[in-house]
Amino acid sequence: MTIAAALVAAGAAVFLLVPSPPAPLERRVGQQLAPDEPEAPGRRRPPAAALGAAIGLVAAIGVPLVVGTPPRVPLAAVGAGLGAWMGWARRRSERDRRARRETASVPTVADALALHVLAGDGVVDAIDRCSRSMRGEVVDALAAAAAADDALPVALLRRGSEAASSHAARLYEVLAHAHTSGGRLADTLTRLATDVRAAIARDLTAEGGRRALAGYGPILALMVPTTLLFLMYPTVVGLTSLS
């Protein structure tokens, strides 16, 4: 019963923390000015673990009192905390994978939209042509926004608030602004595609550096003590013989 209470508490903590409120205006403006700035990957994991532990603590005390069994407070609290932590980590990992997929497709979609706009299509027609010839999460989101009952700018901004990638959100906001007030949409889309490709290249370079360090770390951890041992061994043997 205690283990079941801990699992229920962990699940409740995860579901309570999964919904993310829309980003405030100042943060969205900051992402437009510096779209490559990463978010803190685990900033909600400690609150999730704390909330899970608190719910597990309450369950560990309340449930045994109802069923007449002795409470196991540490087991329930620790189990619920770890369950909430792992659940949020999995949720975050899934969102990161979705963000990478969206980011990878933004340059191609932006270039295709720019070509259709240069050919004389409006925002709605350009989205319709891309949705008929392309596939992907970004294209599907654009098609869903164009088919929504709300006005296109409202639907695009809603998609932007739900996007996992800041680059995809930027694309939706650019299209919404262009549909409302016009402007040089083709040039803006081309610059956006260029910026996102540069950001992807920087991310790949940084990821390669991190993987190289992760690969060399164990080697250095073995080589440095071994080298020090071989260097110090003659000295230790000499001092031992003298003594």
Coordinates of C-alpha atoms in Angstrom, one line a residue:
M1 CA 0.0 0.0 0.0
T2 CA 2.8 2.4 0.8
I3 CA 4.5 1.7 -2.5
A4 CA 1.3 2.3 -4.3
A5 CA 0.8 5.5 -2.5
A6 CA 4.3 6.6 -3.5
L7 CA 3.7 5.8 -7.1
V8 CA 0.4 7.7 -7.1
A9 CA 2.1 10.6 -5.5
A10 CA 4.9 10.6 -8.1
G11 CA 2.4 10.5 -10.9
A12 CA 0.3 13.3 -9.4
A13 CA 3.4 15.5 -9.0
V14 CA 4.4 14.9 -12.6
F15 CA 1.0 15.7 -14.0
L16 CA 0.7 18.8 -11.8
L17 CA 4.0 20.2 -13.2
V18 CA 3.7 19.1 -16.9
P19 CA 1.5 22.1 -18.1
S20 CA 3.8 25.0 -18.9
P21 CA 2.4 28.5 -18.9
P22 CA 2.9 30.7 -21.9
A23 CA 6.1 32.6 -22.0
P24 CA 5.9 36.3 -20.9
L25 CA 6.3 39.0 -23.4
E26 CA 9.8 40.1 -22.2
R27 CA 11.0 36.5 -22.5
R28 CA 9.6 36.2 -26.0
V29 CA 11.3 39.5 -27.0
G30 CA 14.5 38.2 -25.5
Q31 CA 14.3 35.0 -27.6
Q32 CA 13.8 37.2 -30.7
L33 CA 16.9 39.2 -29.9
A34 CA 19.0 36.1 -28.8
P35 CA 17.2 33.0 -30.1
D36 CA 20.1 30.7 -29.5
E37 CA 20.1 31.2 -25.7
P38 CA 19.3 27.7 -24.2
E39 CA 16.9 27.2 -21.5
A40 CA 17.9 25.7 -18.2
P41 CA 17.4 22.0 -18.9
G42 CA 16.5 20.8 -15.4
R43 CA 15.3 23.9 -13.5
R44 CA 11.9 22.3 -12.7
R45 CA 13.3 18.9 -11.7
P46 CA 14.0 19.9 -8.0
P47 CA 10.5 21.4 -7.5
A48 CA 9.0 18.3 -9.1
A49 CA 11.0 16.1 -6.7
A50 CA 10.2 18.2 -3.7
L51 CA 6.5 18.2 -4.6
G52 CA 6.5 14.4 -5.1
A53 CA 8.3 13.9 -1.8
A54 CA 5.7 16.1 0.0
I55 CA 2.8 14.3 -1.6
G56 CA 4.4 11.0 -0.7
L57 CA 4.9 12.1 2.9
V58 CA 1.3 13.0 3.2
A59 CA 0.3 9.7 1.6
A60 CA 2.6 7.8 3.9
I61 CA 1.1 9.3 7.0
G62 CA -2.6 9.5 5.9
V63 CA -3.1 6.2 4.1
P64 CA -1.7 3.9 6.9
L65 CA -3.9 5.7 9.4
V66 CA -6.9 4.9 7.3
V67 CA -6.1 1.2 6.7
G68 CA -4.6 0.7 10.1
T69 CA -1.0 -0.2 9.2
P70 CA 2.2 1.4 10.5
P71 CA 3.5 4.3 8.3
R72 CA 6.7 4.1 6.3
V73 CA 7.4 7.7 5.8
P74 CA 11.0 7.6 4.4
L75 CA 10.2 5.0 1.8
A76 CA 7.1 6.8 0.5
A77 CA 8.8 10.2 0.5
V78 CA 12.0 9.1 -1.2
G79 CA 10.1 6.9 -3.7
A80 CA 7.7 9.7 -4.6
G81 CA 10.5 12.2 -4.9
L82 CA 12.6 10.0 -7.2
G83 CA 9.5 9.1 -9.3
A84 CA 8.6 12.8 -9.8
W85 CA 12.2 13.6 -10.7
M86 CA 12.4 10.7 -13.2
G87 CA 9.0 11.6 -14.7
W88 CA 10.0 15.2 -15.2
A89 CA 13.4 14.2 -16.7
R90 CA 11.6 12.0 -19.2
R91 CA 9.1 14.7 -20.1
R92 CA 12.0 17.2 -20.6
S93 CA 13.9 14.7 -22.8
E94 CA 10.8 14.2 -25.0
R95 CA 10.4 18.0 -25.3
D96 CA 14.1 18.4 -26.2
R97 CA 13.8 15.8 -29.0
R98 CA 10.7 17.5 -30.3
A99 CA 12.5 20.9 -30.2
R100 CA 15.4 19.4 -32.2
R101 CA 13.1 18.0 -34.9
E102 CA 11.3 21.4 -35.2
T103 CA 14.5 23.3 -35.4
A104 CA 15.9 21.0 -38.1
S105 CA 12.9 21.6 -40.3
V106 CA 12.6 25.4 -39.8
P107 CA 15.2 26.4 -42.4
T108 CA 13.7 24.3 -45.2
V109 CA 10.2 25.4 -44.4
A110 CA 11.2 29.0 -44.3
D111 CA 13.0 28.8 -47.6
A112 CA 10.0 27.1 -49.2
L113 CA 7.7 29.8 -47.9
A114 CA 10.0 32.5 -49.1
L115 CA 10.0 31.1 -52.6
H116 CA 6.2 30.9 -52.7
V117 CA 6.0 34.5 -51.4
L118 CA 8.5 35.7 -54.1
A119 CA 6.3 34.0 -56.7
G120 CA 3.4 36.2 -55.6
D121 CA 1.5 34.0 -53.1
G122 CA 0.2 35.4 -49.8
V123 CA 0.8 33.8 -46.4
V124 CA -2.3 31.5 -46.6
D125 CA -1.5 30.3 -50.2
A126 CA 2.2 29.8 -49.3
I127 CA 1.3 27.7 -46.3
D128 CA -1.2 25.7 -48.4
R129 CA 1.4 24.9 -51.1
C130 CA 4.0 23.9 -48.5
S131 CA 1.6 21.7 -46.6
R132 CA 0.7 19.8 -49.8
S133 CA 4.3 19.2 -50.8
M134 CA 6.2 18.9 -47.5
R135 CA 5.9 16.9 -44.2
G136 CA 7.0 17.5 -40.7
E137 CA 5.9 18.9 -37.4
V138 CA 6.4 22.6 -38.4
V139 CA 4.5 22.1 -41.7
D140 CA 1.7 20.2 -39.9
A141 CA 1.4 23.0 -37.3
L142 CA 1.2 25.6 -40.1
A143 CA -1.5 23.6 -41.9
A144 CA -3.5 23.3 -38.7
A145 CA -3.2 27.0 -38.0
A146 CA -4.4 27.7 -41.6
A147 CA -7.4 25.3 -41.1
A148 CA -8.3 26.6 -37.7
D149 CA -11.6 28.4 -37.1
D150 CA -9.7 31.4 -35.5
A151 CA -8.1 34.1 -37.5
L152 CA -4.7 33.0 -39.0
P153 CA -2.6 35.4 -36.8
V154 CA -4.3 34.2 -33.7
A155 CA -3.8 30.5 -34.6
L156 CA -0.2 31.1 -35.6
L157 CA 0.6 32.8 -32.3
R158 CA -1.1 30.0 -30.4
R159 CA 1.1 27.5 -32.3
G160 CA 4.1 29.7 -31.4
S161 CA 3.2 29.5 -27.7
E162 CA 2.9 25.7 -27.9
A163 CA 6.1 25.1 -29.9
A164 CA 9.0 23.3 -28.3
S165 CA 11.6 25.2 -30.4
S166 CA 12.1 28.9 -30.1
H167 CA 13.1 29.0 -33.8
A168 CA 9.7 27.4 -34.8
A169 CA 7.9 29.9 -32.5
R170 CA 9.8 32.7 -34.2
L171 CA 8.7 31.4 -37.7
Y172 CA 5.0 31.4 -36.6
E173 CA 5.3 34.9 -35.1
V174 CA 6.9 36.2 -38.3
L175 CA 4.1 34.8 -40.4
A176 CA 1.4 36.1 -38.1
H177 CA 3.0 39.6 -38.2
A178 CA 3.3 39.5 -42.0
H179 CA -0.3 38.5 -42.4
T180 CA -1.5 41.3 -40.2
S181 CA 0.7 44.2 -41.2
G182 CA 2.6 43.1 -44.4
G183 CA 6.3 43.8 -44.9
R184 CA 9.2 42.2 -46.7
L185 CA 8.2 38.6 -45.7
A186 CA 10.5 36.8 -48.2
D187 CA 13.6 38.6 -46.9
T188 CA 12.6 38.0 -43.3
L189 CA 12.1 34.3 -44.0
T190 CA 15.4 34.0 -45.8
R191 CA 17.2 35.7 -42.8
L192 CA 15.4 33.4 -40.4
A193 CA 16.5 30.3 -42.4
T194 CA 20.1 31.6 -42.4
D195 CA 20.1 32.3 -38.6
V196 CA 18.7 28.9 -37.8
R197 CA 21.2 27.1 -40.0
A198 CA 24.0 29.0 -38.2
A199 CA 22.5 28.1 -34.8
I200 CA 22.3 24.4 -35.8
A201 CA 25.9 24.5 -36.9
R202 CA 27.0 26.0 -33.6
D203 CA 25.0 23.5 -31.7
L204 CA 26.6 20.6 -33.6
T205 CA 30.0 22.0 -33.0
A206 CA 29.3 22.4 -29.3
E207 CA 27.8 18.9 -29.1
G208 CA 30.9 17.5 -30.8
G209 CA 33.1 19.2 -28.3
R210 CA 31.1 17.8 -25.4
R211 CA 31.2 14.3 -26.8
A212 CA 35.0 14.6 -27.3
L213 CA 35.4 15.6 -23.7
A214 CA 33.2 12.8 -22.6
G215 CA 35.2 10.3 -24.6
Y216 CA 38.6 11.6 -23.4
G217 CA 37.5 11.9 -19.8
P218 CA 37.8 8.2 -18.8
I219 CA 41.1 7.9 -20.7
L220 CA 42.6 10.9 -18.8
A221 CA 41.2 9.5 -15.5
L222 CA 43.1 6.3 -16.1
M223 CA 46.3 7.8 -17.6
V224 CA 47.0 10.5 -15.1
P225 CA 47.1 8.2 -11.9
T226 CA 49.0 5.6 -13.9
T227 CA 51.6 8.1 -15.1
L228 CA 52.0 9.6 -11.6
L229 CA 52.4 6.1 -10.2
F230 CA 55.3 5.2 -12.6
L231 CA 56.9 8.6 -12.0
M232 CA 56.7 8.3 -8.2
Y233 CA 57.5 4.6 -7.9
P234 CA 61.4 5.0 -8.3
T235 CA 61.5 7.8 -5.8
V236 CA 59.4 5.8 -3.2
V237 CA 61.6 2.7 -3.7
G238 CA 64.8 4.8 -3.3
L239 CA 63.5 6.4 -0.1
T240 CA 62.5 3.0 1.2
S241 CA 65.9 1.5 0.5
L242 CA 67.7 4.5 2.2
S243 CA 65.5 4.1 5.3

